[in-house]
XYZ file of C-alpha atoms in Angstrom:
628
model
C -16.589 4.216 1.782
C -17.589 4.944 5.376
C -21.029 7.045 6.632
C -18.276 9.948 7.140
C -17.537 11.023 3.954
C -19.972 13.537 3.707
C -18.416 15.320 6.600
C -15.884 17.115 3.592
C -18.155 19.389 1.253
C -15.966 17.868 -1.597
C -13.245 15.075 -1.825
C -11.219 13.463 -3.993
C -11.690 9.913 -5.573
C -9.897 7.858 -8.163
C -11.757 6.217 -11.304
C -11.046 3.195 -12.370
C -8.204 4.150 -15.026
C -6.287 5.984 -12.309
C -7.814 9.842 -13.066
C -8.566 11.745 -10.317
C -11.953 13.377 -9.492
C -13.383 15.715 -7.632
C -16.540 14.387 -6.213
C -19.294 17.388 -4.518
C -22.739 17.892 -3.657
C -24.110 20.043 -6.528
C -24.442 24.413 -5.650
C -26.995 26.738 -7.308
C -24.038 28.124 -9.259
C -23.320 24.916 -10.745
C -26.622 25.409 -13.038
C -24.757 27.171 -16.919
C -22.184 23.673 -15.731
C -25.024 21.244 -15.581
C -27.042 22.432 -18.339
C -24.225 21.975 -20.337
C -23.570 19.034 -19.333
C -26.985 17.586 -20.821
C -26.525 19.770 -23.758
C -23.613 17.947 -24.765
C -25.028 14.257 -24.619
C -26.009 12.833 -27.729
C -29.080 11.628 -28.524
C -28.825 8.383 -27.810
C -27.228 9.072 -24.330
C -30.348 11.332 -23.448
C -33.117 8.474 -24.921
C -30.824 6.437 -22.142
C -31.029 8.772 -19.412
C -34.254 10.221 -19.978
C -35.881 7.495 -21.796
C -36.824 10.737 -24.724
C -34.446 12.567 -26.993
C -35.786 15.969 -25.928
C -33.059 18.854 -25.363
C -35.755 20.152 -23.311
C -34.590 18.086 -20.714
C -30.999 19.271 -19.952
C -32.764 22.986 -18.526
C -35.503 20.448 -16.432
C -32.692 18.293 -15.114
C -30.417 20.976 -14.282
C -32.932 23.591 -12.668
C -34.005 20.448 -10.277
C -30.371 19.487 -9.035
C -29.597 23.191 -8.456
C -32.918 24.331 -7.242
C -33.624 24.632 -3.226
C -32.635 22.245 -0.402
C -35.446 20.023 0.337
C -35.755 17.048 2.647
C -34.782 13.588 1.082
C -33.019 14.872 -1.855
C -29.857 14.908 -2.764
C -27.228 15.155 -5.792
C -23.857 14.672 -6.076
C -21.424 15.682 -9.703
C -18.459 14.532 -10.615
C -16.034 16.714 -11.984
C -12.145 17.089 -13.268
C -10.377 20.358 -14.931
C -13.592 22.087 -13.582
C -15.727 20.001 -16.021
C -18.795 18.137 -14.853
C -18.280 15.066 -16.103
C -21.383 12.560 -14.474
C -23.975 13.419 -11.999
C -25.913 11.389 -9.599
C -29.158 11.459 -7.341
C -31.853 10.610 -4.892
C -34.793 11.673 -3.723
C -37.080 10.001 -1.066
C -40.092 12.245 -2.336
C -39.473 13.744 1.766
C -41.244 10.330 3.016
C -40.225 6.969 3.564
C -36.977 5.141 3.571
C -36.758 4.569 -0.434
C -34.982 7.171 -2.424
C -35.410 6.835 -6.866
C -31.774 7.242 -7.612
C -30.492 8.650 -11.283
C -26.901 8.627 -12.969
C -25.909 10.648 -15.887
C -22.388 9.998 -17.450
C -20.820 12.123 -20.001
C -20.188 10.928 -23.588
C -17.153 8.957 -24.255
C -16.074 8.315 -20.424
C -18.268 5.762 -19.777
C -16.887 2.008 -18.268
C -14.372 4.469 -16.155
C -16.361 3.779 -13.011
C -17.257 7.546 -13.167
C -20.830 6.273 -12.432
C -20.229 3.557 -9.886
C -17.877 6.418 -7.581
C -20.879 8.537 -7.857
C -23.139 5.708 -6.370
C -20.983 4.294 -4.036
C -20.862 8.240 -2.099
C -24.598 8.195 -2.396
C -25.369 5.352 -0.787
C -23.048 6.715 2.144
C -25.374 9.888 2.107
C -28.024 7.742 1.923
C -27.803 5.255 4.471
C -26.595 8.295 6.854
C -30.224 9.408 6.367
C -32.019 6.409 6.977
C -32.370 5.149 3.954
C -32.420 1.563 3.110
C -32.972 1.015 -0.419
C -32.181 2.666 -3.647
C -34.922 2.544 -6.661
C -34.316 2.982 -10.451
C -36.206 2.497 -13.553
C -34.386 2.246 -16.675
C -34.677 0.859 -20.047
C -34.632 -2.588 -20.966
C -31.865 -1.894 -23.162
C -29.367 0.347 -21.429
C -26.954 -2.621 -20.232
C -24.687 -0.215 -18.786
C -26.272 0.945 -15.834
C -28.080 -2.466 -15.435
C -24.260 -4.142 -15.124
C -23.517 -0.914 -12.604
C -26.320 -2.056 -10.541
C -25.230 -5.420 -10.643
C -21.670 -5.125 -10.035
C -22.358 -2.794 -7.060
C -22.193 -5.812 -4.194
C -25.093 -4.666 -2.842
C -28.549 -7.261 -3.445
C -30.346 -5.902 -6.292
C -33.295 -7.288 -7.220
C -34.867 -6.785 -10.581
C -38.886 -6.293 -12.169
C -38.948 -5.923 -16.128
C -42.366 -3.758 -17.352
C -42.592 -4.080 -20.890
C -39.392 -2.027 -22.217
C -38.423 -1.015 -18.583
C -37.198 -2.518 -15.776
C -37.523 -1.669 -12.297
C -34.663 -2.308 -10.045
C -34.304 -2.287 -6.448
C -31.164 -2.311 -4.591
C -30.806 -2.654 -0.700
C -28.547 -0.747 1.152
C -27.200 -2.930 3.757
C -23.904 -2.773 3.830
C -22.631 -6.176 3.638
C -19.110 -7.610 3.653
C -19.749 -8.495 0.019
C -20.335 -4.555 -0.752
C -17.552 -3.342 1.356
C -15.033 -6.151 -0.286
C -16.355 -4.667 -4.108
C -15.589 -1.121 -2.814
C -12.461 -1.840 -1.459
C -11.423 -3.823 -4.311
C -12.454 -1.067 -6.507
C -10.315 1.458 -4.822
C -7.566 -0.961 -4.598
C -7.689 -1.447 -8.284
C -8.102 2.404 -9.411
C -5.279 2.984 -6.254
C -3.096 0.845 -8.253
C -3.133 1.715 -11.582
C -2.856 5.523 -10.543
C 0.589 4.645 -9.221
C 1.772 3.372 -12.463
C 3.156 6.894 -13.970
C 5.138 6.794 -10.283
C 6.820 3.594 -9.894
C 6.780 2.420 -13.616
C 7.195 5.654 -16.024
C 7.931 5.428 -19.264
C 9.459 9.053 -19.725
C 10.559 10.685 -16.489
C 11.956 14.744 -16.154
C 14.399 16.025 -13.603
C 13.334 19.812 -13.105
C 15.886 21.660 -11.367
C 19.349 19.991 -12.223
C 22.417 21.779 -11.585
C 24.880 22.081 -14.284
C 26.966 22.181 -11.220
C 27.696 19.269 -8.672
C 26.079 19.850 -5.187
C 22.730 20.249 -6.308
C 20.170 17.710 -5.657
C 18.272 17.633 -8.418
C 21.394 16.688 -10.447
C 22.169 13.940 -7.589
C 18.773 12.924 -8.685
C 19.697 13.012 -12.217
C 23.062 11.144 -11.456
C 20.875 8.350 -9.993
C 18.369 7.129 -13.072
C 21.364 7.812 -15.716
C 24.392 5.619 -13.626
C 21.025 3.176 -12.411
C 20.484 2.682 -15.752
C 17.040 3.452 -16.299
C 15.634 2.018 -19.144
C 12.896 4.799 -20.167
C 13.598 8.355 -21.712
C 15.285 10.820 -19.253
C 15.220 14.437 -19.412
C 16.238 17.095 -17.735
C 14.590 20.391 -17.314
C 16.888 23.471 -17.127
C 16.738 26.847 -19.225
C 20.946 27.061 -19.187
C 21.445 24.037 -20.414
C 21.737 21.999 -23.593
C 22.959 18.729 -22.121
C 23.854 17.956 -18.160
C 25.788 14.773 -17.350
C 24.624 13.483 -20.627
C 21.066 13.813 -20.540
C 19.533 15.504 -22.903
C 18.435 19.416 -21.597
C 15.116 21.544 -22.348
C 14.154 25.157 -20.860
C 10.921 23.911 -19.847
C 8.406 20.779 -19.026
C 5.950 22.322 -21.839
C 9.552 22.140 -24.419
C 9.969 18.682 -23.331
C 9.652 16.445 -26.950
C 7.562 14.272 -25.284
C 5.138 14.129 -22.185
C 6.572 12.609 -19.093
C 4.982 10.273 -16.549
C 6.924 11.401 -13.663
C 8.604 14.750 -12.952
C 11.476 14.956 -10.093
C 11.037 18.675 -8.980
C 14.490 19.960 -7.581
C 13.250 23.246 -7.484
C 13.508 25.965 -4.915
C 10.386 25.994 -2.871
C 9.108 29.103 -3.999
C 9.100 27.625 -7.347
C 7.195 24.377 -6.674
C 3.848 25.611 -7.095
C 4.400 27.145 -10.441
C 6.634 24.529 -11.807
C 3.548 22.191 -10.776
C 1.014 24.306 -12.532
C 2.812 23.560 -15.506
C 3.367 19.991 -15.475
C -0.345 19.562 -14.908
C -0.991 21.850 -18.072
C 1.739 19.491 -20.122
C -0.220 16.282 -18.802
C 2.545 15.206 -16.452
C 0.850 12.116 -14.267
C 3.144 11.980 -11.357
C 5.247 14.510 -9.051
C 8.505 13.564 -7.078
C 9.104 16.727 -4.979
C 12.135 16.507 -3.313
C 12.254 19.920 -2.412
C 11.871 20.764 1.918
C 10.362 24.125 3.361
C 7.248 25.009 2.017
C 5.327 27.030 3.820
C 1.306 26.810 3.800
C 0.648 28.543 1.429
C 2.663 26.783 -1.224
C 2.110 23.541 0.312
C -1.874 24.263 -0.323
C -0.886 25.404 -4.114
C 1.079 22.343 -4.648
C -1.369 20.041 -3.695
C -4.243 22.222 -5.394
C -2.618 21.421 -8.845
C -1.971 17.878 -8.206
C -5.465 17.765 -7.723
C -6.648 19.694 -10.975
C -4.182 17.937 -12.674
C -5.005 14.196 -11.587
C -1.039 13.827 -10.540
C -0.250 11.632 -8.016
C 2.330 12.811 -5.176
C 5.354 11.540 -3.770
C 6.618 13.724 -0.953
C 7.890 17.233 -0.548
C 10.377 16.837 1.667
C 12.294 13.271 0.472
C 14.512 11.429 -0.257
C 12.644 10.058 -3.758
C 11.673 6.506 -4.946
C 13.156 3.566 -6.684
C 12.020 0.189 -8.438
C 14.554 -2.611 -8.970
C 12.507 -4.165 -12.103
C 15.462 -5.221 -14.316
C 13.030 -3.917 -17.186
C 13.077 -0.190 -15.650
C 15.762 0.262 -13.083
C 14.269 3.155 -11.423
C 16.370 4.971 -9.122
C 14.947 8.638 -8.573
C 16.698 9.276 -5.249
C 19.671 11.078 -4.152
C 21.538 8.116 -1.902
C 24.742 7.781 -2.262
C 24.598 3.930 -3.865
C 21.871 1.857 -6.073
C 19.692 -0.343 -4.092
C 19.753 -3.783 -4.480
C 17.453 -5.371 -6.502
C 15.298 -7.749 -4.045
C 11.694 -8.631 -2.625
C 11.420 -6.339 0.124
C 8.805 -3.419 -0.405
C 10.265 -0.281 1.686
C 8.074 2.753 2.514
C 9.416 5.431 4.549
C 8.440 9.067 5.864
C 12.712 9.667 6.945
C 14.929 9.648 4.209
C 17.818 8.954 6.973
C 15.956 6.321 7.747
C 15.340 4.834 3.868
C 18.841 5.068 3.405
C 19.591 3.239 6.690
C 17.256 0.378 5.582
C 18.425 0.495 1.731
C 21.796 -0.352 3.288
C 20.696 -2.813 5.652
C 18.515 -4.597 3.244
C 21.310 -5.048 0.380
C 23.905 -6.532 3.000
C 21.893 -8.888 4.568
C 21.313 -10.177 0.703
C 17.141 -9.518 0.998
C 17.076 -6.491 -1.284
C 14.823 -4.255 -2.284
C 11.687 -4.417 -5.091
C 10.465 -0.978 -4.687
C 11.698 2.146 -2.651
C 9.085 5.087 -1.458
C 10.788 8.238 0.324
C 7.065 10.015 1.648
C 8.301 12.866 3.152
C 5.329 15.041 4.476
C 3.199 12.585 2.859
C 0.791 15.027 0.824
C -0.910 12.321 -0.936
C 0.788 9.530 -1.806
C 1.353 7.418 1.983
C 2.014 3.824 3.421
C -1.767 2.401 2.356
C -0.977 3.369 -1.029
C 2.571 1.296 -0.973
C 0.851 -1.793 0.765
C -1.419 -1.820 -2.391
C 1.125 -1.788 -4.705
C 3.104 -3.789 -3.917
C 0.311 -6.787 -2.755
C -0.041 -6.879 -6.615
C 3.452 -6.401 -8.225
C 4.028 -9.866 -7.793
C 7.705 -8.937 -7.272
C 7.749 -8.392 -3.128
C 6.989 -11.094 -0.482
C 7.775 -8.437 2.572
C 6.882 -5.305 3.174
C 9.050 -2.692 5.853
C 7.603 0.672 6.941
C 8.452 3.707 8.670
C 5.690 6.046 9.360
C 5.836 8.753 11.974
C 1.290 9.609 11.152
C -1.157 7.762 9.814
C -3.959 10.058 7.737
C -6.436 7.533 7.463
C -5.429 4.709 10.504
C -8.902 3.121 9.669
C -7.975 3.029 6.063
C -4.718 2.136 6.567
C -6.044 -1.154 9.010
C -8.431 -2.422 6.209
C -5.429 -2.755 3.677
C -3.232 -3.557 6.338
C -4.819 -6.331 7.131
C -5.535 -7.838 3.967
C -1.788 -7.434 2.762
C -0.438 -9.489 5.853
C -2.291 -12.421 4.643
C 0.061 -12.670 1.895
C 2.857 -11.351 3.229
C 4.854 -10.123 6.771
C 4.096 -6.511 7.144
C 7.074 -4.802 9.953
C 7.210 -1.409 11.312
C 9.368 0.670 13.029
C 7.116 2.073 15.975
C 8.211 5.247 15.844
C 7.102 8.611 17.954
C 6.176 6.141 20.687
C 7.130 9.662 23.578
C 5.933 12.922 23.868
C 9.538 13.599 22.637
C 9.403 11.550 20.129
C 6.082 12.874 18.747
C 7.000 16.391 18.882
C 10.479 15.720 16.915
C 7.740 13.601 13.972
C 5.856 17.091 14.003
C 8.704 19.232 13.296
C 10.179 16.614 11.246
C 7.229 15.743 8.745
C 5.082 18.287 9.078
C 2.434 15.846 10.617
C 1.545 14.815 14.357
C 2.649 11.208 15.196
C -0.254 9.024 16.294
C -0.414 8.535 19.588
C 1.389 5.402 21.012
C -1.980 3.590 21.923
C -3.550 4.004 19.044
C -0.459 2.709 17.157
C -0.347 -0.267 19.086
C -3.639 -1.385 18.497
C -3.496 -0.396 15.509
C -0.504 -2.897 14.547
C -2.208 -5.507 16.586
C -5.266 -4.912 14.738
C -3.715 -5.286 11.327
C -1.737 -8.185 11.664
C 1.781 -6.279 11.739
C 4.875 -7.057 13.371
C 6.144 -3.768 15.145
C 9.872 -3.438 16.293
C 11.326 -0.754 18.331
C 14.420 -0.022 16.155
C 15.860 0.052 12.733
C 18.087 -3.284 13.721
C 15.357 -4.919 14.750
C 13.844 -4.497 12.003
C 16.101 -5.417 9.871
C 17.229 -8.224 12.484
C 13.320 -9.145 12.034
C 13.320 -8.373 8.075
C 16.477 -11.296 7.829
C 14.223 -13.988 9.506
C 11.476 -13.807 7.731
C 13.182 -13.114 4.156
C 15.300 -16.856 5.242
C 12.876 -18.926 6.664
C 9.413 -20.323 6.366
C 6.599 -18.625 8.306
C 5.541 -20.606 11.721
C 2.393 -22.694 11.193
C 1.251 -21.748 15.236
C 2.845 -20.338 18.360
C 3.763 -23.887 19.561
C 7.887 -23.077 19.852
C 10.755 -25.795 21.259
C 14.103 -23.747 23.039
C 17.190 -25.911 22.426
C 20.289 -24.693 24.707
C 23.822 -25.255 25.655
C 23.567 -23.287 28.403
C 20.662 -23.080 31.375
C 20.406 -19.476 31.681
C 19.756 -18.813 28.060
C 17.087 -21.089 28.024
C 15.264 -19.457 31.034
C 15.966 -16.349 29.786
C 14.510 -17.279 26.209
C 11.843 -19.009 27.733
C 10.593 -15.617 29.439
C 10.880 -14.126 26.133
C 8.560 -16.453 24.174
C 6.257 -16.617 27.142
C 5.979 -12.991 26.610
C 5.498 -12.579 23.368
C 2.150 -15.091 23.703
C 3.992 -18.200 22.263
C 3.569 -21.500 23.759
C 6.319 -23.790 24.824
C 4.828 -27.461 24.856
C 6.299 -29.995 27.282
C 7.985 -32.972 24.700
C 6.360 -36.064 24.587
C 7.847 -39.187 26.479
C 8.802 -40.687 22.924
C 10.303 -37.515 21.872
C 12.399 -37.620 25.567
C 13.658 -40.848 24.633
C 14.514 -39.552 20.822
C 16.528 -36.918 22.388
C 18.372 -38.482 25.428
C 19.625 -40.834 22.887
C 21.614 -38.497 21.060
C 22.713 -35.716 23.697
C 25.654 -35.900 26.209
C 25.255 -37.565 29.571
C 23.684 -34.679 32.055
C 21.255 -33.261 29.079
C 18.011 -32.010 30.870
C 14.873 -32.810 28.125
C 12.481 -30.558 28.793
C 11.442 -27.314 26.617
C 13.545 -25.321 26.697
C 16.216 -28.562 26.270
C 19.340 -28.261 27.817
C 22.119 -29.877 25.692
C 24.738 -28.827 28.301
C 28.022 -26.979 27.409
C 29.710 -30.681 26.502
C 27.154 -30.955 23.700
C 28.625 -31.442 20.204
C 28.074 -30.006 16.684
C 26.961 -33.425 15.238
C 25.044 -34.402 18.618
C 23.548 -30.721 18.462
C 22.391 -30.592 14.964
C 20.985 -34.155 15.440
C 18.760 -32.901 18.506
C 17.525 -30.268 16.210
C 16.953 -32.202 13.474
C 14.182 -34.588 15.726
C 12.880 -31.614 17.132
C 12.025 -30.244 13.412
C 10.685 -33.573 12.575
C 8.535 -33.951 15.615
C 4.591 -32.762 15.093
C 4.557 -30.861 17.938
C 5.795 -27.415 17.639
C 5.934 -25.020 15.088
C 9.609 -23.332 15.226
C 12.582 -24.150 16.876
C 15.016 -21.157 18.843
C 18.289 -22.448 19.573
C 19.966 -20.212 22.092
C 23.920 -20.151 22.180
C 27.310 -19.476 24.027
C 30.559 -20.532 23.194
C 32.006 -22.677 25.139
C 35.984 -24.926 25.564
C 34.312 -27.709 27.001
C 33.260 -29.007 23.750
C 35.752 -29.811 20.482
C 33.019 -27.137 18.827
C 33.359 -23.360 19.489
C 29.788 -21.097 19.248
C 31.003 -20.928 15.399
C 31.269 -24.063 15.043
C 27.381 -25.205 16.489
C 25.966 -22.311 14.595
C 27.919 -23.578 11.264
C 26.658 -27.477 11.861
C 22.867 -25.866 11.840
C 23.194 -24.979 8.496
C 24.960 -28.044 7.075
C 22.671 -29.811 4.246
C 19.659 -31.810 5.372
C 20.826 -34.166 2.847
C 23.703 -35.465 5.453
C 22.544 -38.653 7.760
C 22.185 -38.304 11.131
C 24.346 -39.532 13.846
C 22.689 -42.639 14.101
C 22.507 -43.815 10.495
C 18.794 -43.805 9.225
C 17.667 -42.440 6.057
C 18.798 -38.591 4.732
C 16.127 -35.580 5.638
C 16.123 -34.200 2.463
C 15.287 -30.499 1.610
C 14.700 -27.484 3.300
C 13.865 -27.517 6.438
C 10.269 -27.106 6.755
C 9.404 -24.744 9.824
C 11.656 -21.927 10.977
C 14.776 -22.191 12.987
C 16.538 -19.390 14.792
C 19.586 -19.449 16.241
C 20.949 -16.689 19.009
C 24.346 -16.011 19.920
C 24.055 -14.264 23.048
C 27.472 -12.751 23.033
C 27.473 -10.813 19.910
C 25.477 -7.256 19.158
C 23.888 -8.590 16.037
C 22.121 -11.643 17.723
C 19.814 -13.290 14.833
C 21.839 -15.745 12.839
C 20.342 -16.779 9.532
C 19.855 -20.637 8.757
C 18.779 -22.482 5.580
C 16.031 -20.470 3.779
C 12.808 -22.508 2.812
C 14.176 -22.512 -0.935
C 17.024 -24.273 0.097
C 19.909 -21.445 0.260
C 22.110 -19.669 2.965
C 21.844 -16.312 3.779
């Protein structure tokens, strides 16, 4: 939560079981709403809040949150299918930098975090005011908003007065606070995705008895992909389409579903969302392209009433490899392969470009996101998922705009401490910006804002869709680097200058080789070698004599990776094949000079570059052992 949120008259939040909320500073016309509100509590709830059992108290309460503006004061409500459901204040008494803060909850949605969302805004208002600490008395007894105060992150201190206690928390916003918000939100974020990416029930709307359509590509997709949940599909002519069972409507649907695939014409979107909402649908996959504003601001109006999460319009759709679900919900021409890559894109081209890449080079995919215009559901949310799936290790995105680039950073850079994040940088022109607007519906961000934005965050940004996949390969089939410290091994002098300017350009460090390491080496290459870094094997060098100056190198403390650059050569009984093939013998095998078997993987990463071919990355032993 940033000082900025307050800028919005009204936004929306997730609780902690995934439900949306509306969260707004309260309006003189909200008083019938309020009052009835309090009216509603039982007994017990308003002996909590108001430390008596009088009904009285629910016209008090309300005609002081709705009454005039005044200085230090300030209340926020919480509400969902235009029902208040939990309120929260301040007030400084116009002096001073202490506001009393209350928090009402509605009966039977408490230990939702309704509460806790309302505080955490407030203390944004708050400290955007000057304030520094928050005051509350409450009773002895009520353990609920004692633990809220507690689990805030912020230092709460605490002074018990015969059956009430007095408890002050302080409003400096420390790492510990902003780590509980952000896991809080991370949490909620989560779990709100679950009707998405793991339904239980999931309804095509708009499938064409005919083929051609998309919505029955769609359809095509989860039945062949073998999707393990109930399928539907939603079409009034229809009894039955490619097998599927068939219903006239989402509201004639035998049971609720999770996620609804809207094939629709756009004209229809709006509606047809209205009335998933008002059947309890959790999740929307609009594929549909061409709304205009209007029907764009419709569509995401109900997903907002409704509490559904978004994927899209405008997309391709979404898919999750699980061998328990088998999601596919897109209309590409093949299944994905199940794998550990996490893919988010805002270009279906694009998605299916990667989907392809990714099952040929053997990496796979764990889940799929097509985001389209992005109305809600976006990269951040993606990252989140899948940092807890526990089924991806690397994550690939493709993302013309960036809503919230500060948001985006903060998860950003958590998720690339547990695993590679890489990026197309895309709309890095004018041209190329303008073509994202008219493509997505949303402005790129601007190319230096990108850049330090992917410097900021820890991710790895490529300038095409082979190098990312090129980029994608080595990281999927080989340990990460433990530093920058990298050792060039050659058969040629040119490619070692020439990789040596690369490295040096990319901020790695090429250490000079100690004199014991010199002598290692010399004693295995061909008469001529130069032992330096980069090291020059010379075009005479051997597969045996090559893999065995590798093998030294890896073994040696001093760097961190190893690039062996490569052309093919007739000097030498091995061809460019050949030397490439000996790097990925077993470590098992003894070296050239006897000694005792290197056994396992090998443990820091090794590329090798063949400078003659268009696909230059060649993939050696992966840290588990295996070939890709």
């Amino acid at each position: 939560m940033t000082d900025d949120t307050f800028s919005r008259p009204a936004v929306h939040a997730l609780l902690a079981d995934g439900t949306t909320v509306c969260i707004r500073p309260v309006e003189r016309a909200d008083h019938e709403q309020l009052q009835g509100f309090y009216e509603e509590m039982s007994p017990e709830n308003l002996r909590l809040r108001f430390f008596a059992a009088s009904r009285r108290s629910a016209g008090l309460a309300a005609d002081r949150a709705c009454g005039p503006p005044r200085p230090g004061y300030r209340a926020l409500l919480a509400e969902t299918l235009g029902r208040v459901i939990g309120l929260a204040e301040y007030d400084t008494g116009g002096t001073g930098d202490t506001a009393d803060i209350s928090i009402a909850v509605a009966d039977g949605l408490h230990h939702r975090g309704v509460g806790t969302l309302l505080v955490e805004h407030l203390v944004s208002a708050a400290r955007a005011e000057g304030i520094t600490a928050f005051t509350a008395d409450a009773l002895s007894e009520n353990n609920e908003v004692l633990r809220l105060f507690a689990d805030l992150g912020l230092r709460t201190a605490r002074r018990f007065e015969g059956p009430e206690v007095r408890c002050t928390i302080e409003l400096d916003q420390s790492d510990t606070y902003l780590t509980a918000v952000e896991e809080r939100g991370r949490a909620a974020d989560v779990v709100s995705l679950k009707p998405l990416l793991r339904p239980e029930v999931v309804a095509v709307v708009g499938a064409g008895r005919k083929p051609g359509s998309v919505g029955r590509a769609v359809l095509h997709q989860l039945h062949s992909g073998g999707y393990t949940g109930r399928l539907f599909a939603v079409n009034p002519a229809a009894h039955s389409i490619l097998g599927v069972p068939s219903h006239p409507s989402v509201s004639a649907l035998p049971k609720t579903p999770d996620l609804a695939v809207l094939a629709v014409p756009a004209a229809a979107v709006p509606e047809t969302a209205e009335e998933c909402g008002k059947a309890g649908v959790r999740a929307l996959l609009v594929v549909t392209a061409g709304l205009d504003a209007d029907q764009a601001q419709a569509l995401l109006a109900a997903c907002r009433s409704y509490g559904m999460r978004l994927v899209g319009p405008n997309c391709l759709g979404i898919s999750n490899t699980d061998p328990q679900l088998h999601l596919d919900a897109t209309f590409a021409a093949g299944h994905p392969r199940p794998g550990s890559a996490g893919v988010a894109v805002q270009s279906g081209g694009i998605g299916i470009a990667l989907l392809d890449g990714l099952s040929r080079l053997g990496i796979g995919v764990s889940s799929f996101a097509s985001l389209g215009d992005k109305y809600d559901v976006s990269g951040n949310d993606m990252l989140q998922w899948w940092e807890s799936d526990g089924r991806t290790d690397l994550a690939l995105l493709h993302l013309e705009s960036f809503g919230s680039p500060r948001a985006f950073s903060r998860t950003a850079r958590r998720v690339t401490r547990r695993m590679p994040v890489l990026t197309v940088d895309a709309g890095r022109t004018d041209a190329g910006r303008r073509a994202a607007a008219s493509h997505t519906a949303a402005a790129a961000t601007r190319t230096m804002t990108r850049g330090a934005l992917f410097t900021q965050a820890g991710i790895t940004a490529t300038r095409s869709v082979g190098e990312l996949l090129e980029a994608a390969a080595l990281l999927h089939s080989q340990p990460l680097p433990a530093g920058p410290r990298v050792a060039i091994v050659t058969n040629a002098g040119g490619a070692g200058v020439l990789s040596a300017d690369a490295c040096a350009e990319a901020g790695l460090q090429l250490p000079a080789p100690t004199p014991e390491l010199i002598d290692d080496l010399l004693a295995v290459l061909p008469e001529g070698a130069a032992v330096g870094n980069p090291v020059d094997a010379t075009a005479a060098v051997t597969e045996e004599q090559l893999t065995d100056c590798v093998d030294r190198i890896m073994r040696y403390g001093g760097v961190d990776a190893v690039l062996v650059a490569l052309v093919p050569t007739a000097v030498a009984a091995a061809t460019g094949d050949d030397l490439v093939g000996a790097l990925t013998l077993p470590q098992s095998r003894m070296n050239s000079t006897g000694g005792t078997p290197i056994p396992g993987p090998r443990p820091k990463p090794i590329a090798a570059v063949r400078l003659e071919q268009a696909l230059p990355i060649e993939l050696l032993p992966a840290a588990d052992g295996g070939t890709l």
